[in-house]
Coordinates of C-alpha atoms and ligand atoms in Angstrom, one line a residue:
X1 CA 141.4 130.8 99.1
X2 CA 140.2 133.2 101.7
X3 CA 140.4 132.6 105.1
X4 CA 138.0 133.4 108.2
X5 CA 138.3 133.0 111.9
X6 CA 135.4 132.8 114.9
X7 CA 135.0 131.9 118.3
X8 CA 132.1 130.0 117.6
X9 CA 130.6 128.7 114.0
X10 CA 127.3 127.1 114.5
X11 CA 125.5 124.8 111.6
X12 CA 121.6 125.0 111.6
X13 CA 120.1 128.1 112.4
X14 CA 116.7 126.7 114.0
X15 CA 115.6 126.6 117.8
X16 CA 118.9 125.5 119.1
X17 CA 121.6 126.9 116.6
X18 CA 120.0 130.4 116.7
X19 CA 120.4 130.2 120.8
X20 CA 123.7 129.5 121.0
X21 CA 124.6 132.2 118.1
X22 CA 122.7 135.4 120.3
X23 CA 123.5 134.0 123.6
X24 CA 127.5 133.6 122.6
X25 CA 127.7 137.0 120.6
X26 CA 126.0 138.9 123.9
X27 CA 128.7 137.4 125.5
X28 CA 131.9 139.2 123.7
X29 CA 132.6 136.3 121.6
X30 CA 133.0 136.5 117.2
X31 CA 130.1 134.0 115.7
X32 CA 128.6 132.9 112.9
X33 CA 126.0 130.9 111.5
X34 CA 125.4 128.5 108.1
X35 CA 122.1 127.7 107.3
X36 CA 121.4 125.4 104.0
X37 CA 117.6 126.3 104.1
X38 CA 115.3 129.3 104.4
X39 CA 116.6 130.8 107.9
X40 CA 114.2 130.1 111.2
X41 CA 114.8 125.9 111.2
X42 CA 111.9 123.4 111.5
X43 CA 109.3 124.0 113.8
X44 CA 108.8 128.2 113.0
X45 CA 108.8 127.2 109.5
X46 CA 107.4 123.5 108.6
X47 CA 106.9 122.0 111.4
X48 CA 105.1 122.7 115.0
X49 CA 104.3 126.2 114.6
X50 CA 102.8 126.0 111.0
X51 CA 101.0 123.0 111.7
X52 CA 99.2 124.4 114.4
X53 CA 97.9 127.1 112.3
X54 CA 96.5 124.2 109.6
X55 CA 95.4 122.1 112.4
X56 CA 93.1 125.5 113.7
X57 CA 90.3 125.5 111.4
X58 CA 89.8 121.5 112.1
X59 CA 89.3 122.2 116.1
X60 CA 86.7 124.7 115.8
X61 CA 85.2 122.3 113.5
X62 CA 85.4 119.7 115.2
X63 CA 83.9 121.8 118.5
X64 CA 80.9 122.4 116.6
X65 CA 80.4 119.4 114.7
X66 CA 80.4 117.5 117.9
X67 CA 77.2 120.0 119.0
X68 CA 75.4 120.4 116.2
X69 CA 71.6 120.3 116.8
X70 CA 73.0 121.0 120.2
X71 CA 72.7 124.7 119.9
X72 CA 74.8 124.6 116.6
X73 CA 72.9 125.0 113.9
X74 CA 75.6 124.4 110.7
X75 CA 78.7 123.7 111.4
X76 CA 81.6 126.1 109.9
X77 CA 83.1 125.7 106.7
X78 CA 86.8 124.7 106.1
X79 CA 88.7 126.6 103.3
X80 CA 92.1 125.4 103.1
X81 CA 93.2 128.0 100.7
X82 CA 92.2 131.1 103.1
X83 CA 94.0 129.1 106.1
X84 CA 97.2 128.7 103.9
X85 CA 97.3 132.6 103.2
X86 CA 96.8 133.0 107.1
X87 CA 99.6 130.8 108.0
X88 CA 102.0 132.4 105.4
X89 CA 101.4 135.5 107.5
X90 CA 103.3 133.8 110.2
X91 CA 105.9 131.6 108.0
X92 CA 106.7 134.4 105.5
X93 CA 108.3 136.7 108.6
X94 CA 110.2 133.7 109.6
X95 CA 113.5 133.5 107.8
X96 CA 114.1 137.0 107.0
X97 CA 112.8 138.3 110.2
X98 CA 115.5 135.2 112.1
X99 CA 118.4 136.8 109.5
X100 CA 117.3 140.5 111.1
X101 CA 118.3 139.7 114.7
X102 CA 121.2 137.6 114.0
X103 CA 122.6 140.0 111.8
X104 CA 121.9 143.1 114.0
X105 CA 123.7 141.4 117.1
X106 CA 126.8 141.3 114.7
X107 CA 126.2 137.5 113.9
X108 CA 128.0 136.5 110.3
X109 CA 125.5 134.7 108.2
X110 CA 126.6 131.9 105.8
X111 CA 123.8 130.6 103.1
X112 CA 125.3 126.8 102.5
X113 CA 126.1 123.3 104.0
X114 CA 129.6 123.8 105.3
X115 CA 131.6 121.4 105.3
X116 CA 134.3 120.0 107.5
X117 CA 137.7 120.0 106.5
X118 CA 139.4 119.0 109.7
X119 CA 138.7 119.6 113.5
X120 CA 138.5 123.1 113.8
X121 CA 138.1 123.8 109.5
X122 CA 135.3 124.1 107.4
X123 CA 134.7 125.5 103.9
X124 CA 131.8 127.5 103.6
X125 CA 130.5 129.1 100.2
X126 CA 134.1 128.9 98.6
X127 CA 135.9 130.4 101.6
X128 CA 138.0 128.2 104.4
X129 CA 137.0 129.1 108.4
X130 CA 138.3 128.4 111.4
X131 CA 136.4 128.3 114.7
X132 CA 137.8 127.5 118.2
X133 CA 134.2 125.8 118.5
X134 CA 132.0 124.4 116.5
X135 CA 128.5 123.7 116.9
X136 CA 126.2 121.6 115.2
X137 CA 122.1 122.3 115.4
X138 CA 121.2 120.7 112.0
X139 CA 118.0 118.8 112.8
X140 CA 116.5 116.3 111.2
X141 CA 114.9 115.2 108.2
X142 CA 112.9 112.5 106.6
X143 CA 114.1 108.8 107.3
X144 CA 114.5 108.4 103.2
X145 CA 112.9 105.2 101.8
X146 CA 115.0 102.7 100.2
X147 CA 112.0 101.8 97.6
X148 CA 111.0 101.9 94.0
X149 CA 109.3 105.1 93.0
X150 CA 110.3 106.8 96.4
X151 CA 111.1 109.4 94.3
X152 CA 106.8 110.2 94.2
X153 CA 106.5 110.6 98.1
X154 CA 106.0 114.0 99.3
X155 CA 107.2 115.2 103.2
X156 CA 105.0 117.3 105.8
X157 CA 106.9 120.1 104.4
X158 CA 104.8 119.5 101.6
X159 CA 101.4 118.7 103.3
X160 CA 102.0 122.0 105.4
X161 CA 102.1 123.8 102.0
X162 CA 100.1 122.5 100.1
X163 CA 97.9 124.4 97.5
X164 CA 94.8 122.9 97.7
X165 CA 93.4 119.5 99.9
X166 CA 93.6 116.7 97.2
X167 CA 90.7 114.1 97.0
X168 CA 93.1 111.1 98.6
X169 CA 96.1 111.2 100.4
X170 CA 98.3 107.7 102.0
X171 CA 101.0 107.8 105.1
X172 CA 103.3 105.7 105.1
X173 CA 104.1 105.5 109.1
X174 CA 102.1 105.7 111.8
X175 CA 104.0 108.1 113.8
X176 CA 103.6 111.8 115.2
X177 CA 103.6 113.2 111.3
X178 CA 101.6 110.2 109.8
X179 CA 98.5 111.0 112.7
X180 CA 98.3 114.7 113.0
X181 CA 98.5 115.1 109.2
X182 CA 96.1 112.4 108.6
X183 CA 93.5 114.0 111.4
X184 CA 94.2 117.6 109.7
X185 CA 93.8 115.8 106.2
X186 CA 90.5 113.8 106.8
X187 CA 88.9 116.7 108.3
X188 CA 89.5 118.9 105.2
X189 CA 87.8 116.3 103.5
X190 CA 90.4 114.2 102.3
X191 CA 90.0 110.2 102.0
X192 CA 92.9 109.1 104.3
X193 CA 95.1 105.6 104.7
X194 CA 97.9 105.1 107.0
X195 CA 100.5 102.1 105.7
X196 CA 102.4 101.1 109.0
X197 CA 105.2 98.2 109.6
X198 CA 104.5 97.9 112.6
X199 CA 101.4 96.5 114.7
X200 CA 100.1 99.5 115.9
X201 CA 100.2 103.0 115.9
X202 CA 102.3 106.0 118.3
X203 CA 104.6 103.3 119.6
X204 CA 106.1 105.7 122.2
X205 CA 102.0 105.9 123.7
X206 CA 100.1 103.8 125.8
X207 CA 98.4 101.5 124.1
X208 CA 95.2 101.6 125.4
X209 CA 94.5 105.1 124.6
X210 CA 95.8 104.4 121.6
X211 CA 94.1 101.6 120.6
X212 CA 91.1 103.9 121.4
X213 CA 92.4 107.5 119.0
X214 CA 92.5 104.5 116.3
X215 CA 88.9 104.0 116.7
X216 CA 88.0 107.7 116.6
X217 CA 90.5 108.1 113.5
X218 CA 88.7 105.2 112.0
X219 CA 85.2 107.0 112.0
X220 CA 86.7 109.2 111.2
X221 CA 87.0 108.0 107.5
X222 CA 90.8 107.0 108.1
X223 CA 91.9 103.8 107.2
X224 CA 94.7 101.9 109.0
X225 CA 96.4 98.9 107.4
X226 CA 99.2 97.8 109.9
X227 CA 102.1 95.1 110.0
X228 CA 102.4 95.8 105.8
X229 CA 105.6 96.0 104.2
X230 CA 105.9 99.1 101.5
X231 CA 107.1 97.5 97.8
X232 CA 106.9 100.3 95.7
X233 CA 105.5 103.0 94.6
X234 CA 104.0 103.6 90.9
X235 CA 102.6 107.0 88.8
X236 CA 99.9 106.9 87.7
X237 CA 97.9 109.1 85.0
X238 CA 96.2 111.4 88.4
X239 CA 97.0 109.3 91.4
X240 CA 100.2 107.2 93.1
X241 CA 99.4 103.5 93.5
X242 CA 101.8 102.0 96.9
X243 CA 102.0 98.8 96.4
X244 CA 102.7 96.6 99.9
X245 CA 102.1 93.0 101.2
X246 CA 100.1 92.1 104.5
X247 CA 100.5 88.2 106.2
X248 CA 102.0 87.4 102.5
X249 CA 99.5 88.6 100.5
X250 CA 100.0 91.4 97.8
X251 CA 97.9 94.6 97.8
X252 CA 97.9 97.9 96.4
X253 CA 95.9 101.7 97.6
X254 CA 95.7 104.6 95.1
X255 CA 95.8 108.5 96.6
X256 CA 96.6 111.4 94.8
X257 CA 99.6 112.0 97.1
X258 CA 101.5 109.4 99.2
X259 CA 103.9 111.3 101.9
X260 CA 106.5 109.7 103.8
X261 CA 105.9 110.0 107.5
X262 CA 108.3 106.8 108.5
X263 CA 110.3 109.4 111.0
X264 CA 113.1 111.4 111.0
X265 CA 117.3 111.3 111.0
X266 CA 119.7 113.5 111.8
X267 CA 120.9 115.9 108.9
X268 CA 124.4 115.4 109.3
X269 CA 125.0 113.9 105.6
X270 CA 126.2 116.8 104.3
X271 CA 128.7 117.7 106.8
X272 CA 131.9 115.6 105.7
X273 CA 131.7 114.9 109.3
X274 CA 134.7 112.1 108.9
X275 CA 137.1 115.1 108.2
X276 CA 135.6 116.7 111.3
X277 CA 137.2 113.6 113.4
X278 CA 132.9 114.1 114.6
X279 CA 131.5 110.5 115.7
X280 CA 128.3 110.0 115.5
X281 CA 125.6 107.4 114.9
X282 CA 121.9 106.7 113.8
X283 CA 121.0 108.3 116.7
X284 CA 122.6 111.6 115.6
X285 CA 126.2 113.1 116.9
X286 CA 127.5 111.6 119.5
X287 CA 127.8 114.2 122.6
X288 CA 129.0 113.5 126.4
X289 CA 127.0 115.0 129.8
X290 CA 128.4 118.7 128.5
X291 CA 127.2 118.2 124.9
X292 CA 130.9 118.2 123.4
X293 CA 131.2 115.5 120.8
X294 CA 133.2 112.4 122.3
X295 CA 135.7 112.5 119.7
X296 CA 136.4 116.2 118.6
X297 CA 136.3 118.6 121.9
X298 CA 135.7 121.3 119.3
X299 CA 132.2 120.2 118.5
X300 CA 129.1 120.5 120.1
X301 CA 125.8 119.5 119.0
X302 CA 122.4 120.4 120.3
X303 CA 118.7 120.2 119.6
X304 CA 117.2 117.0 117.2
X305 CA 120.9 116.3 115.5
X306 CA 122.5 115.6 119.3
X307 CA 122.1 111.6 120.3
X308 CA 121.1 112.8 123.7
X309 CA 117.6 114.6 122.7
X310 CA 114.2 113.4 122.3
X311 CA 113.2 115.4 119.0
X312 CA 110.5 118.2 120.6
X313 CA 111.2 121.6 120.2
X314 CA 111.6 122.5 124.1
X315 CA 114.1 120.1 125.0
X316 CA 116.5 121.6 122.2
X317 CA 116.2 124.7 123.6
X318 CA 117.6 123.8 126.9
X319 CA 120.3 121.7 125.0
X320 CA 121.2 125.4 123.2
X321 CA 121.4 126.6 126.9
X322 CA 123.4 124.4 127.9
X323 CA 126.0 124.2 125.0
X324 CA 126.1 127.9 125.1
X325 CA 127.3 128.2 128.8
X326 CA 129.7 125.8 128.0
X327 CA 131.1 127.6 125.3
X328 CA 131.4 130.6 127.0
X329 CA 132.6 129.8 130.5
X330 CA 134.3 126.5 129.9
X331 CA 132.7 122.7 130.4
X332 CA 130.5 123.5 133.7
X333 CA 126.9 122.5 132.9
X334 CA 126.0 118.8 132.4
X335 CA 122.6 117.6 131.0
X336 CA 120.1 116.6 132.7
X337 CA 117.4 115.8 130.5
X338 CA 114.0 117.0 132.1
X339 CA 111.0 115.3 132.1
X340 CA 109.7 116.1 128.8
X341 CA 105.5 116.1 128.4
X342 CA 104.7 115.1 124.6
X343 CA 101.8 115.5 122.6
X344 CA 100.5 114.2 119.3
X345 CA 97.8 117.1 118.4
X346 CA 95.3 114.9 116.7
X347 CA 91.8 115.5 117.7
X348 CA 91.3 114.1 120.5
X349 CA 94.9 114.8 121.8
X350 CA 97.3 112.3 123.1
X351 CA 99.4 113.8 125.5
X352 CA 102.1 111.9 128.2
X353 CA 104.4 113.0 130.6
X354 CA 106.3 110.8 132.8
X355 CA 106.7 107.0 132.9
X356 CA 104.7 104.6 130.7
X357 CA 102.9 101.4 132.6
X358 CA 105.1 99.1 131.1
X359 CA 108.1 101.6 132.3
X360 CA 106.7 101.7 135.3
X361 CA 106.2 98.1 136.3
X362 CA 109.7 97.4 135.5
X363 CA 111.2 100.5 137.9
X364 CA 108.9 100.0 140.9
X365 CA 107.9 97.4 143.4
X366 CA 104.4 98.1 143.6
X367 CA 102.0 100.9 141.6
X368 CA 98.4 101.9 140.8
X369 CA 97.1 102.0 137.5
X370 CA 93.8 104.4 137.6
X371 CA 92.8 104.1 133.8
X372 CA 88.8 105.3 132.4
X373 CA 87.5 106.0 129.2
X374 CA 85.1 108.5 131.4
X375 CA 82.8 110.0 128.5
X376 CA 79.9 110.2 130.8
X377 CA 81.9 112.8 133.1
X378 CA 80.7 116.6 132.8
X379 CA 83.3 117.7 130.1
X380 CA 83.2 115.2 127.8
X381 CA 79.6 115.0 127.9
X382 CA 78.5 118.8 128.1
X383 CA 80.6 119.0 124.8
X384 CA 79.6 115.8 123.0
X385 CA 83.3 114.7 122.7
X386 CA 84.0 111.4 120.9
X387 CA 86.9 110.0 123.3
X388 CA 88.0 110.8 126.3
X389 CA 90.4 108.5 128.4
X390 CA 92.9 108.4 131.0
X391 CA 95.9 106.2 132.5
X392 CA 97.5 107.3 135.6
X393 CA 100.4 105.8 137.4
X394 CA 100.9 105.8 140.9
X395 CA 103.7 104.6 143.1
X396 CA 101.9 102.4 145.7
X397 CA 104.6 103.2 148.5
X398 CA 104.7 106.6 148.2
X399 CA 101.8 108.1 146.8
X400 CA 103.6 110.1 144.2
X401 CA 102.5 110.2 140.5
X402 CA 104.9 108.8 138.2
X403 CA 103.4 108.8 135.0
X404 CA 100.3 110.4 132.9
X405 CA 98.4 109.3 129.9
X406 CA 95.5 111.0 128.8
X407 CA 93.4 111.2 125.3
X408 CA 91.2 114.3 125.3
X409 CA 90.3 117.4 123.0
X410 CA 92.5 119.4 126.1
X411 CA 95.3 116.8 126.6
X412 CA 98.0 119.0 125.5
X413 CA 97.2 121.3 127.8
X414 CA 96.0 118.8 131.2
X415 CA 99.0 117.2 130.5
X416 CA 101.2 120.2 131.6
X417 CA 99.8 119.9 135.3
X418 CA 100.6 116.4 135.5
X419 CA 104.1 117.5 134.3
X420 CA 104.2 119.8 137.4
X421 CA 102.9 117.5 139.3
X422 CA 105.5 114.7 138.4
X423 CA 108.3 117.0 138.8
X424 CA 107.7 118.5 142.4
X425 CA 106.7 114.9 143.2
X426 CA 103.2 115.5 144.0
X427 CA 101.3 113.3 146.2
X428 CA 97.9 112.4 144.6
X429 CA 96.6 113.6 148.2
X430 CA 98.6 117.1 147.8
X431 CA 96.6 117.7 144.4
X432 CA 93.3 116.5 145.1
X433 CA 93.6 119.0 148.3
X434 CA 94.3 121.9 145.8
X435 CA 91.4 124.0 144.7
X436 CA 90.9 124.1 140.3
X437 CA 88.8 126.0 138.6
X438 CA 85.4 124.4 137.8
X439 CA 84.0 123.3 135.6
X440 CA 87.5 123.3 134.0
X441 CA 89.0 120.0 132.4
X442 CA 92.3 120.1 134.5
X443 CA 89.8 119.9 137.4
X444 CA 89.3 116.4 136.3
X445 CA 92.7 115.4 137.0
X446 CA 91.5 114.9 141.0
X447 CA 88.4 112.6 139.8
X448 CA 91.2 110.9 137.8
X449 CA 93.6 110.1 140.7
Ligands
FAD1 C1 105.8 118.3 110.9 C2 106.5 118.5 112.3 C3 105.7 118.9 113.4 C4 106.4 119.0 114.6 N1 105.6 119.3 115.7 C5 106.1 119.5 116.9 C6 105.4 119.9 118.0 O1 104.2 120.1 117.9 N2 106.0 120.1 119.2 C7 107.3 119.8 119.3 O2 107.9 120.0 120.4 N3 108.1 119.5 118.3 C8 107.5 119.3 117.1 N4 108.3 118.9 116.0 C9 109.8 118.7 116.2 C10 110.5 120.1 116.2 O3 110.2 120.8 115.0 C11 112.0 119.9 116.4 O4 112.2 119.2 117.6 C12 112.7 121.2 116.5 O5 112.4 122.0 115.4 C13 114.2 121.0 116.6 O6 115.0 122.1 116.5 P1 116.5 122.1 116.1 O7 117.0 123.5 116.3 O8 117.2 121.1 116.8 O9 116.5 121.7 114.6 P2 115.7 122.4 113.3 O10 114.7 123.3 113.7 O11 115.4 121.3 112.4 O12 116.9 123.3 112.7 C14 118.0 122.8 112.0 C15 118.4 123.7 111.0 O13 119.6 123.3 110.4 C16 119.6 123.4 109.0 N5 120.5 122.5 108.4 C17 120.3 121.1 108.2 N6 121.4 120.6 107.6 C18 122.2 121.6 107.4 C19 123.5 121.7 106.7 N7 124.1 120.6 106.2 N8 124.1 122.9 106.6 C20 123.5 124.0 107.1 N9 122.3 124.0 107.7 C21 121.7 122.8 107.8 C22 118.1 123.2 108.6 O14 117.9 123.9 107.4 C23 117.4 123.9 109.8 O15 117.2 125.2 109.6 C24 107.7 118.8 114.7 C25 108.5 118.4 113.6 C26 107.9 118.2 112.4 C27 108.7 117.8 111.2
NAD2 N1 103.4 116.8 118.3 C1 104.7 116.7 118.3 O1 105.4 117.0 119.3 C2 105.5 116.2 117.1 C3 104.9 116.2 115.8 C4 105.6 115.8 114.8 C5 106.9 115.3 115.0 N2 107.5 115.3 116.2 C6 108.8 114.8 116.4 O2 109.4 114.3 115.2 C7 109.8 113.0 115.4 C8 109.5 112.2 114.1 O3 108.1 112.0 114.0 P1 107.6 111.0 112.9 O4 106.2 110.9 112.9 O5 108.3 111.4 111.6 O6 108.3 109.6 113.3 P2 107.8 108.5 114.3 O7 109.0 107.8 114.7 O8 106.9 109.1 115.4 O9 106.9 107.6 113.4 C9 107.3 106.9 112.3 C10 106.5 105.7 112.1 O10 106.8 105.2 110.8 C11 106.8 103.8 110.9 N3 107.7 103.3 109.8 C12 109.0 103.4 109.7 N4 109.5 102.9 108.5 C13 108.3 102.4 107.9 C14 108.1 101.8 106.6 N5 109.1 101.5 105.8 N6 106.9 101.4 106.3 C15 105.8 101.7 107.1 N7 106.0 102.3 108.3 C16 107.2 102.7 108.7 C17 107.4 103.5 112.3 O11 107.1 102.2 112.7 C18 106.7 104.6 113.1 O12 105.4 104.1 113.6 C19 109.0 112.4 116.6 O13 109.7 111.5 117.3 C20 108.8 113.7 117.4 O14 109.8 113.8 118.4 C21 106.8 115.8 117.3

């Protein structure tokens, strides 16, 4: 058996794994890189990025639906199948284009799971290496479902590829996924149901404004059945039947395709990780302040696999960062997890950044709650939105914001000031004294505090 040596072998070669591979190579040291999938990880190739190109069509749709005999006259057409060749444009270019640049800084590139052997070993496509560090950036993927016929349900990989918009499509989990591929979904016509276990939807999320996206989603055309337990899942002759119970009661929904949006785990199945001396738990592998697994001061992990992240794209970027420093000049960096804004980009968005009431209640002495469903205010109303809502919290003693909540067709985007805001510890005085463009919607955010 043939042996190979590197500095640094990293597993995964998405956001965080491809980081650490450029930024360690441009600093002198031998790397290389495994990758199990199409190269580019996740969100360039089935997740964020994709998704956003799907979810285009629906906004401008949704723009002009909302103002038709307004000065629309018809609204635009949606054509899933010219929107899929559009998005391949970007998706296509993504795992030969992420092979290019590794490979032309001098990066090795493996095409399979490795697995570990023992601390510092792995075999790789038939060959034994050796790496005074390894680093693990695998991800995550599907929570699989322990149920009959799980074998039928489909993953937003599939949605995001999908040939053409079937007739009827059920979620199971009301999650990120579950939402924004429901919202994409009904809006290319699809008839939509969302089977959660829980009682309501977006747990992490207020649940004010989420009680009130529910209500859009629902007239919408998308059905919600919550606090149902999943029994199985049949095939039928054109269509999936799930099968679940409610308060003790048995019922059954028929779609064409029934995708499993019940979250994610960390990929680390594959990995042997045992051999590897690698704890780790449901969470994902288990890392210190300097991202070095507890257990083997070989390992790293970064991005979605690491049990310190929360499972968004940026903040596994700055784990790469940080885990590539490390490597390079010795443990110096700790994490310190940012405030990280979030969105869920459903029509209206929800967007958050910062502490949650609930959060907040618990943390602080005393705070203001300023919370509207303002529709009547000039944005909303100038461009005949459907929802638009707001929850802001405010530390009574010092004025400072401490947490932002708001539903709107712009939240992903207001959000980001609020995240500002919350981070240089803005009095709501300092930013109602700054000057915003107008008649912008981030200059709502002073009629909001
Ligand atoms: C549908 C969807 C939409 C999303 N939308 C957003 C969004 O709008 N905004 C946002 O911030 N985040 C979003 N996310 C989350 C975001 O995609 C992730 O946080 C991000 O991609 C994590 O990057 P990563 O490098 O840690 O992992 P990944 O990008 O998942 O990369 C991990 C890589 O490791 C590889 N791998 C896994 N197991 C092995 C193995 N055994 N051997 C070798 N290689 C392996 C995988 O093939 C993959 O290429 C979305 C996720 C999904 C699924
Ligand atoms: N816009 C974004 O930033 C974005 C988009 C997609 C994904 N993500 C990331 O990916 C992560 C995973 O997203 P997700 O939507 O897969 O997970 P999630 O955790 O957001 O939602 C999963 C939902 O499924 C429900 N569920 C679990 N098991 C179930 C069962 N057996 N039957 C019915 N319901 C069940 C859960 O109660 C939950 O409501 C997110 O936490 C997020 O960090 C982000």
């Amino acid at each position: 058996m043939k042996y190979k040596s590197y500095d640094v072998f990293i597993i995964g070669s998405g956001v965080a794994g491809r980081y650490v591979a450029r930024t360690c190579i441009k600093a002198g040291l031998t790397v290389a890189i495994a990758d199990n999938r199409e190269y580019g990880g996740t969100c360039a190739n089935r997740g964020c990025d994709p998704k956003k190109i799907v979810m285009g069509p629906t906004e401008v749709f949704s723009l002009a639906d909302n103002l038709k005999g307004k000065g629309v006259a018809d609204g635009p057409e949606l054509n899933w199948t010219d929107n899929q060749k559009f998005k391949k444009t970007f998706t296509d270019k993504v795992p030969a284009g992420t092979e290019k640049i590794l490979k032309n800084l001098g990066v090795t590139l493996y095409h399979q799971s490795p697995k570990f052997l023992d601390e510092n070993t792995l075999s790789v496509e038939g060959k034994t290496v050796t790496a005074k560090k390894i680093v693990i950036a695998t991800g995550q993927i599907p929570r699989p479902l322990n149920l009959k016929g799980a074998q039928f349900l489909k993953t937003s990989d599939d949605f995001l590829k999908l040939k053409k918009m079937p007739k009827s499509m059920t979620f199971i989990g009301a999650g990120y996924v579950g939402l924004e591929c429901a919202h994409m979904a009904a809006r290319y016509g699809c008839e939509v149901t969302i089977i959660e276990h829980g009682d309501r939807a977006l747990k992490a999320f207020d649940p004010d404004l989420v009680e009130e996206l529910v209500a859009v989603s629902k007239k919408l055309g998308i059905r919600f059945v919550f606090n149902a337990e999943i029994k199985h899942i049949e095939k039928l002759r054109k269509n999936h039947r799930v099968n679940y119970s409610q308060d003790g009661q048995s019922h059954s929904v028929k779609a064409r395709l029934v995708f499993n949006t019940a979250g994610r785990i960390p990929a680390i199945k594959a990995l042997n990780l045992e051999k590897g001396e690698v704890v780790y738990n449901e969470i994902g592998v288990v890392v210190n302040a300097y991202l070095q697994n507890t257990t083997n001061e070989a390992v790293y992990a970064c991005g979605d696999v690491s049990d310190h992240s929360v499972p968004l794209t940026p903040l596994s970027g700055i784990e790469a960062k940080i885990v590539a420093e490390n490597i390079i000049h010795g443990n110096q960096k700790e994490i310190e997890v940012p405030l990280v804004p979030s969105a869920v980009f459903t029509i209206p968005n929800l967007a958050m950044a910062g502490l949650t009431e609930k959060e907040a209640k618990k943390n602080y002495d005393s705070i203001v709650v300023k919370h509207e469903f303002p529709e009547k205010w000039f944005n909303s109303n100038r461009s005949n939105e459907k929802a638009y809502g707001y929850k802001i919290i405010i530390n009574a003693d010092t004025d400072e914001i401490l947490g932002a909540h708001i539903l709107s067709v712009q939240a992903a985007e207001t959000i980001n000031l609020f995240t500002l805001a919350i981070n240089l510890k803005l009095t709501t005085e300092a930013v109602k004294n700054m000057i915003f463009t107008y008649p912008s919607w981030s200059n709502d955010i002073k009629s909001m505090l």
